[in-house]
């Protein structure tokens, strides 16, 4: 399946992860969302998956938690930069309503994706299909057809009558809704009978819901057997390698020095830019964000924001590296090529490598800084500025099993 692009809509994408339950069917060991799964908590794996969805930013992700789980949540979400969690209620339905109220209090409309914390394998393609459906309907639900023969009865007892499976679907999350519609429906349903899911709440309010294709790999961890199955999948997958590229250009401006790859170099000009215009560090930062699938510098540090005027570019690079750590990953190597006629890069390349390695907390031998010219062609050849291209490779933990 291909990843769906973020749909064009007037409002942002909010995500509510429901993590206030006790998970008693999973057996002893505490709430299932905080149990380890192949060395990482279920909730952290779920959050890593959520942050790969189209249009999702950490600041618009809220988690509904049990009041007793504040410390467990803080450990699971450490370093990710989510919106403040909200305390859930006595039922899932109440937890969702309280979470939606907190989202609405931020004053932004848009759409809301509601997702179970116990589904850590929901990928970007699945979320993209849900978001695309919201261009047409008030709500969307991923689902898969029931393929097994159905019978009434209980394990150990006699087999009961068969149940026709034609037209029956297994609902999954994330379920998506236009925020005003889902919030109004939950407010109207408060205090009434408990609905089976959020689709039922919105349907009771008369809204249209569209079903989209679900994903067999989007397993919900409910029983000890589910944990064993997911553990086997993840141990087999271990980790995956991601590669990202970045490119940036800055023109020369009046000055007596410029910043390149974290080093100030005396020169008869500087570089023009909203920050310190470190073209090499900008390209590298974009390469890391690209490998993560988390946008670019402009998404995280908008040039329209005055707080970044004149800022040191290492702030941007440190954020990219922080995001790698938040996803449980590690940086394998980074390679930067500076394209210019002047200044000479060779005398400074080792110092640049050491500075970048220190910022990224990796060995200098994993960082390459080199330079080339354009043989007097183009704007670099005319001495009008400097361009840089970069590549970065990351190792990230596998976030989902194969279908």
Coordinates of C-alpha atoms in Angstrom, one line a residue:
X1 CA 0.0 0.0 0.0
X2 CA 1.1 3.6 -0.7
X3 CA 1.0 6.3 1.9
X4 CA -1.8 8.7 1.3
X5 CA -0.9 12.4 1.3
X6 CA -2.4 14.7 3.9
X7 CA -5.8 15.9 2.5
X8 CA -6.3 19.5 1.8
X9 CA -8.6 20.8 4.5
X10 CA -9.2 24.1 6.4
X11 CA -8.3 22.8 9.8
X12 CA -5.5 20.8 11.5
X13 CA -5.4 17.1 12.3
X14 CA -5.8 16.3 16.0
X15 CA -5.2 12.9 17.5
X16 CA -6.7 11.5 20.7
X17 CA -5.0 8.3 21.9
X18 CA -7.2 6.5 24.5
X19 CA -5.0 5.0 27.2
X20 CA -7.1 5.2 30.4
X21 CA -8.2 1.6 30.5
X22 CA -6.9 -1.2 32.8
X23 CA -6.6 -4.0 30.2
X24 CA -7.6 -6.8 32.6
X25 CA -8.0 -9.3 29.8
X26 CA -4.3 -9.1 29.0
X27 CA -3.6 -10.8 32.3
X28 CA -1.4 -9.7 35.3
X29 CA 1.4 -7.1 34.8
X30 CA -0.3 -3.7 35.0
X31 CA -2.1 -1.7 32.4
X32 CA -1.3 -3.2 29.0
X33 CA -0.5 0.1 27.3
X34 CA 2.6 0.5 29.6
X35 CA 3.9 -3.1 29.3
X36 CA 7.1 -3.8 27.4
X37 CA 6.7 -5.0 23.8
X38 CA 10.1 -6.1 22.3
X39 CA 11.9 -3.6 24.7
X40 CA 9.5 -0.7 24.2
X41 CA 6.3 0.2 25.9
X42 CA 3.1 -0.4 23.9
X43 CA 2.1 3.2 24.3
X44 CA 5.4 4.6 23.0
X45 CA 5.2 2.3 20.0
X46 CA 1.7 3.5 19.4
X47 CA 2.8 7.1 19.6
X48 CA 5.6 6.5 17.2
X49 CA 3.1 5.1 14.7
X50 CA 0.7 8.1 15.3
X51 CA 3.5 10.6 14.6
X52 CA 4.1 9.0 11.1
X53 CA 0.5 9.7 10.1
X54 CA -0.2 12.4 7.4
X55 CA -0.5 15.9 8.8
X56 CA 0.1 14.9 12.5
X57 CA 2.4 17.0 14.7
X58 CA 3.3 16.1 18.3
X59 CA 1.7 19.3 19.7
X60 CA -1.7 18.2 18.4
X61 CA -1.6 14.7 19.9
X62 CA -3.3 14.2 23.3
X63 CA -3.5 11.0 25.4
X64 CA -6.3 10.2 27.7
X65 CA -4.8 8.5 30.7
X66 CA -5.9 7.0 34.1
X67 CA -5.3 9.4 37.0
X68 CA -3.1 6.8 38.6
X69 CA -0.8 6.4 35.6
X70 CA 0.8 9.8 35.5
X71 CA 4.3 8.5 36.2
X72 CA 3.9 5.6 33.7
X73 CA 2.7 8.0 31.1
X74 CA 5.6 10.5 31.7
X75 CA 8.1 7.7 31.1
X76 CA 6.4 6.4 28.0
X77 CA 6.0 9.8 26.4
X78 CA 9.3 11.3 27.5
X79 CA 11.0 13.5 24.9
X80 CA 8.2 13.4 22.3
X81 CA 6.7 16.8 23.0
X82 CA 3.0 15.9 23.0
X83 CA 0.2 18.1 24.2
X84 CA -0.6 17.7 27.9
X85 CA -2.4 14.5 28.7
X86 CA -6.0 14.5 30.0
X87 CA -7.4 12.4 32.7
X88 CA -9.9 9.9 31.4
X89 CA -13.3 8.9 33.0
X90 CA -14.9 5.8 34.3
X91 CA -15.7 4.5 30.8
X92 CA -14.0 4.7 27.4
X93 CA -16.8 6.9 26.1
X94 CA -16.3 9.3 28.9
X95 CA -12.5 9.3 28.4
X96 CA -13.0 10.2 24.7
X97 CA -15.4 13.0 25.5
X98 CA -13.0 14.5 28.1
X99 CA -10.2 14.2 25.6
X100 CA -12.2 15.9 22.9
X101 CA -13.1 18.7 25.3
X102 CA -9.4 19.3 25.9
X103 CA -8.7 19.4 22.2
X104 CA -11.6 21.8 21.5
X105 CA -10.4 24.1 24.3
X106 CA -7.3 24.8 22.2
X107 CA -9.6 26.8 19.9
X108 CA -8.8 24.9 16.6
X109 CA -11.4 23.0 14.6
X110 CA -10.2 20.6 12.0
X111 CA -10.6 16.8 12.3
X112 CA -10.0 14.3 15.1
X113 CA -8.5 10.8 14.8
X114 CA -9.4 8.7 17.8
X115 CA -7.1 5.7 18.3
X116 CA -6.7 2.9 20.9
X117 CA -3.4 2.9 22.7
X118 CA -3.4 -0.9 22.4
X119 CA -3.0 -0.7 18.5
X120 CA 0.7 0.1 18.0
X121 CA 0.8 -1.0 14.4
X122 CA -1.5 1.5 12.6
X123 CA 0.5 2.9 9.8
X124 CA 0.4 6.1 7.7
X125 CA -1.4 4.5 4.8
X126 CA -4.3 3.4 7.1
X127 CA -4.6 6.9 8.7
X128 CA -4.4 8.4 5.2
X129 CA -7.4 6.5 4.0
X130 CA -9.4 7.6 7.0
X131 CA -8.4 11.3 6.5
X132 CA -9.2 11.1 2.8
X133 CA -12.7 9.8 3.6
X134 CA -13.3 12.9 5.9
X135 CA -13.3 15.0 2.7
X136 CA -16.6 13.4 1.9
X137 CA -18.2 12.3 5.2
X138 CA -18.5 13.5 8.8
X139 CA -16.8 10.3 10.0
X140 CA -14.7 7.4 8.8
X141 CA -13.9 4.0 10.2
X142 CA -11.4 1.4 9.0
X143 CA -12.8 -2.1 8.8
X144 CA -12.1 -5.5 7.5
X145 CA -14.6 -8.2 6.4
X146 CA -15.2 -11.2 8.7
X147 CA -13.8 -14.2 6.9
X148 CA -14.1 -16.9 9.6
X149 CA -17.2 -19.0 10.1
X150 CA -19.2 -17.6 13.0
X151 CA -21.0 -19.6 15.6
X152 CA -22.7 -18.8 18.9
X153 CA -21.4 -20.5 22.0
X154 CA -18.5 -20.5 24.4
X155 CA -15.1 -22.4 24.5
X156 CA -15.6 -25.7 26.1
X157 CA -19.4 -25.8 25.4
X158 CA -21.4 -27.1 22.5
X159 CA -21.2 -25.4 19.2
X160 CA -24.3 -23.3 18.7
X161 CA -26.0 -22.0 15.6
X162 CA -24.1 -20.5 12.8
X163 CA -24.3 -16.8 12.1
X164 CA -24.3 -15.5 8.6
X165 CA -21.1 -13.4 8.0
X166 CA -22.1 -11.7 4.8
X167 CA -21.8 -8.0 5.2
X168 CA -20.1 -8.2 8.7
X169 CA -17.0 -6.1 9.2
X170 CA -14.5 -5.8 12.0
X171 CA -14.0 -2.2 13.0
X172 CA -10.6 -0.8 13.8
X173 CA -9.1 2.5 14.9
X174 CA -8.1 5.2 14.1
X175 CA -11.6 6.4 13.6
X176 CA -11.8 9.9 12.2
X177 CA -14.4 12.6 12.5
X178 CA -14.9 16.3 11.9
X179 CA -14.1 17.7 15.3
X180 CA -17.4 19.7 15.8
X181 CA -19.5 16.6 14.8
X182 CA -17.8 14.1 17.2
X183 CA -17.7 16.5 20.1
X184 CA -21.4 17.4 19.8
X185 CA -22.3 13.7 19.5
X186 CA -20.3 12.8 22.6
X187 CA -21.9 15.7 24.6
X188 CA -25.3 14.6 23.6
X189 CA -24.5 10.9 24.5
X190 CA -23.0 11.8 27.9
X191 CA -24.8 9.9 30.7
X192 CA -26.6 7.5 28.4
X193 CA -26.0 3.9 27.4
X194 CA -22.4 3.1 26.6
X195 CA -21.7 2.9 22.9
X196 CA -19.5 0.1 21.4
X197 CA -17.3 2.7 19.6
X198 CA -17.1 6.3 18.5
X199 CA -18.8 5.5 15.2
X200 CA -21.9 4.4 17.2
X201 CA -21.9 7.7 19.1
X202 CA -21.8 9.7 15.9
X203 CA -24.4 7.5 14.1
X204 CA -26.8 8.1 17.0
X205 CA -26.5 11.8 16.2
X206 CA -27.5 11.2 12.6
X207 CA -24.1 11.8 11.0
X208 CA -22.8 10.0 8.0
X209 CA -19.9 7.5 8.5
X210 CA -17.8 6.0 5.7
X211 CA -16.0 2.7 6.0
X212 CA -12.5 2.4 4.5
X213 CA -10.2 -0.5 4.0
X214 CA -8.6 -1.6 7.3
X215 CA -5.3 -3.4 7.8
X216 CA -4.7 -6.9 9.0
X217 CA -1.5 -5.8 10.7
X218 CA -3.4 -3.3 12.8
X219 CA -3.6 -5.8 15.7
X220 CA -5.3 -4.8 18.9
X221 CA -3.4 -6.1 21.9
X222 CA -6.1 -7.6 24.1
X223 CA -5.0 -11.1 25.5
X224 CA -1.6 -12.6 26.5
X225 CA -1.7 -14.5 23.1
X226 CA -1.8 -11.1 21.3
X227 CA 1.3 -9.9 23.1
X228 CA 3.1 -13.1 22.3
X229 CA 2.2 -12.8 18.6
X230 CA 3.3 -9.2 18.4
X231 CA 6.5 -9.9 20.3
X232 CA 7.3 -12.6 17.7
X233 CA 6.7 -10.2 14.8
X234 CA 8.8 -7.5 16.3
X235 CA 11.7 -9.7 17.3
X236 CA 11.8 -10.9 13.7
X237 CA 11.7 -7.5 12.2
X238 CA 14.2 -5.9 14.7
X239 CA 14.9 -2.6 13.1
X240 CA 14.7 -0.9 9.7
X241 CA 17.1 1.5 8.0
X242 CA 15.8 4.9 6.7
X243 CA 17.6 7.3 4.4
X244 CA 16.8 11.0 4.0
X245 CA 18.2 13.8 1.9
X246 CA 18.3 17.6 2.3
X247 CA 19.2 20.6 0.1
X248 CA 19.5 24.2 1.0
X249 CA 20.8 27.5 -0.6
X250 CA 21.8 30.8 1.0
X251 CA 23.0 33.9 -0.8
X252 CA 26.0 36.0 0.2
X253 CA 25.4 39.2 2.2
X254 CA 27.7 41.9 3.5
X255 CA 29.7 40.8 6.5
X256 CA 33.1 39.5 7.7
X257 CA 32.3 35.9 8.6
X258 CA 29.9 33.1 8.0
X259 CA 28.7 29.9 9.7
X260 CA 29.1 26.5 8.0
X261 CA 28.4 23.2 9.8
X262 CA 28.6 24.8 13.2
X263 CA 31.9 26.6 12.7
X264 CA 32.3 30.4 12.2
X265 CA 34.7 31.0 9.3
X266 CA 36.3 34.4 8.7
X267 CA 35.4 35.6 5.2
X268 CA 34.7 38.8 3.4
X269 CA 31.0 38.2 3.3
X270 CA 28.3 36.4 5.4
X271 CA 25.2 34.4 4.4
X272 CA 21.7 35.9 4.3
X273 CA 19.0 34.1 6.2
X274 CA 16.4 34.3 8.9
X275 CA 18.6 32.3 11.3
X276 CA 22.4 32.2 11.2
X277 CA 22.0 30.8 7.6
X278 CA 24.2 27.8 8.2
X279 CA 23.4 26.2 4.9
X280 CA 25.2 22.9 5.7
X281 CA 23.5 22.3 9.0
X282 CA 20.1 23.2 7.4
X283 CA 20.6 20.6 4.7
X284 CA 21.6 18.0 7.3
X285 CA 18.6 18.8 9.5
X286 CA 16.2 18.4 6.6
X287 CA 17.9 15.1 5.7
X288 CA 17.2 13.7 9.2
X289 CA 13.6 15.0 9.3
X290 CA 13.2 13.5 5.9
X291 CA 14.4 10.1 7.0
X292 CA 11.9 10.3 9.9
X293 CA 9.1 11.4 7.6
X294 CA 8.5 14.4 9.8
X295 CA 8.6 17.3 7.4
X296 CA 11.4 19.9 7.3
X297 CA 12.9 22.8 9.2
X298 CA 10.1 25.1 8.1
X299 CA 7.5 22.8 9.8
X300 CA 9.3 22.8 13.1
X301 CA 10.8 26.3 13.0
X302 CA 8.7 28.6 10.8
X303 CA 10.7 31.5 9.4
X304 CA 7.6 33.6 10.1
X305 CA 8.2 33.2 13.8
X306 CA 10.4 36.0 15.1
X307 CA 11.9 33.9 17.9
X308 CA 14.1 32.1 15.3
X309 CA 15.6 35.3 13.8
X310 CA 19.3 35.0 14.1
X311 CA 19.1 31.7 15.9
X312 CA 22.0 29.3 15.9
X313 CA 21.2 26.4 13.5
X314 CA 22.4 23.8 16.0
X315 CA 19.0 24.4 17.7
X316 CA 17.4 22.9 14.6
X317 CA 19.8 20.0 14.3
X318 CA 19.4 19.1 18.0
X319 CA 15.7 19.0 17.5
X320 CA 16.0 16.6 14.6
X321 CA 18.3 14.4 16.6
X322 CA 15.9 14.6 19.6
X323 CA 13.1 13.3 17.3
X324 CA 15.3 10.3 16.3
X325 CA 15.7 9.5 20.0
X326 CA 12.0 10.0 20.6
X327 CA 11.3 7.4 17.9
X328 CA 13.7 4.9 19.6
X329 CA 16.2 5.2 16.7
X330 CA 19.8 6.0 16.2
X331 CA 21.8 8.0 13.6
X332 CA 24.0 5.7 11.5
X333 CA 25.9 8.3 9.4
X334 CA 25.6 11.8 7.9
X335 CA 27.2 13.1 4.7
X336 CA 27.3 16.8 3.6
X337 CA 28.5 18.3 0.4
X338 CA 29.1 22.1 0.3
X339 CA 28.9 23.6 -3.1
X340 CA 30.8 26.9 -3.5
X341 CA 33.8 28.6 -5.1
X342 CA 34.8 30.2 -1.8
X343 CA 35.6 30.0 1.1
X344 CA 37.9 27.0 1.1
X345 CA 36.3 24.2 3.0
X346 CA 39.1 21.7 3.3
X347 CA 41.0 23.5 6.1
X348 CA 37.9 23.5 8.2
X349 CA 36.3 20.1 7.4
X350 CA 37.7 18.2 10.3
X351 CA 36.6 20.8 12.8
X352 CA 33.1 20.8 11.1
X353 CA 32.9 17.0 11.4
X354 CA 33.8 17.2 15.1
X355 CA 31.3 19.9 15.8
X356 CA 28.5 18.1 14.0
X357 CA 29.3 14.8 15.7
X358 CA 29.3 16.5 19.1
X359 CA 25.8 18.0 18.4
X360 CA 24.4 14.6 17.2
X361 CA 26.2 12.6 19.9
X362 CA 27.9 10.2 17.4
X363 CA 31.5 9.4 16.5
X364 CA 33.2 11.8 14.1
X365 CA 34.0 9.0 11.7
X366 CA 30.2 8.7 11.1
X367 CA 30.2 12.3 9.7
X368 CA 31.5 13.4 6.4
X369 CA 31.9 17.0 5.2
X370 CA 33.3 17.7 1.8
X371 CA 33.1 20.4 -0.8
X372 CA 32.9 20.8 -4.6
X373 CA 32.5 23.6 -7.1
X374 CA 30.3 24.0 -10.2
X375 CA 33.2 24.8 -12.5
X376 CA 32.2 28.5 -12.5
X377 CA 28.6 27.6 -13.6
X378 CA 25.4 28.8 -12.0
X379 CA 25.0 31.0 -8.9
X380 CA 27.7 29.2 -6.8
X381 CA 30.1 29.5 -9.8
X382 CA 29.4 33.2 -10.0
X383 CA 30.1 33.6 -6.3
X384 CA 26.6 34.6 -5.4
X385 CA 26.1 32.1 -2.5
X386 CA 26.5 28.6 -1.2
X387 CA 24.4 25.5 -1.7
X388 CA 24.6 22.3 0.3
X389 CA 23.2 18.8 0.0
X390 CA 23.1 16.2 2.7
X391 CA 22.2 12.6 3.3
X392 CA 21.5 10.9 6.6
X393 CA 20.8 7.3 7.4
X394 CA 18.9 6.2 10.6
X395 CA 18.1 2.9 12.2
X396 CA 14.6 2.9 13.6
X397 CA 12.8 0.1 15.5
X398 CA 10.2 -1.7 13.5
X399 CA 6.8 -0.2 14.4
X400 CA 4.5 -2.8 12.8
X401 CA 4.5 -6.5 11.7
X402 CA 4.0 -7.6 8.1
X403 CA 0.4 -8.3 7.2

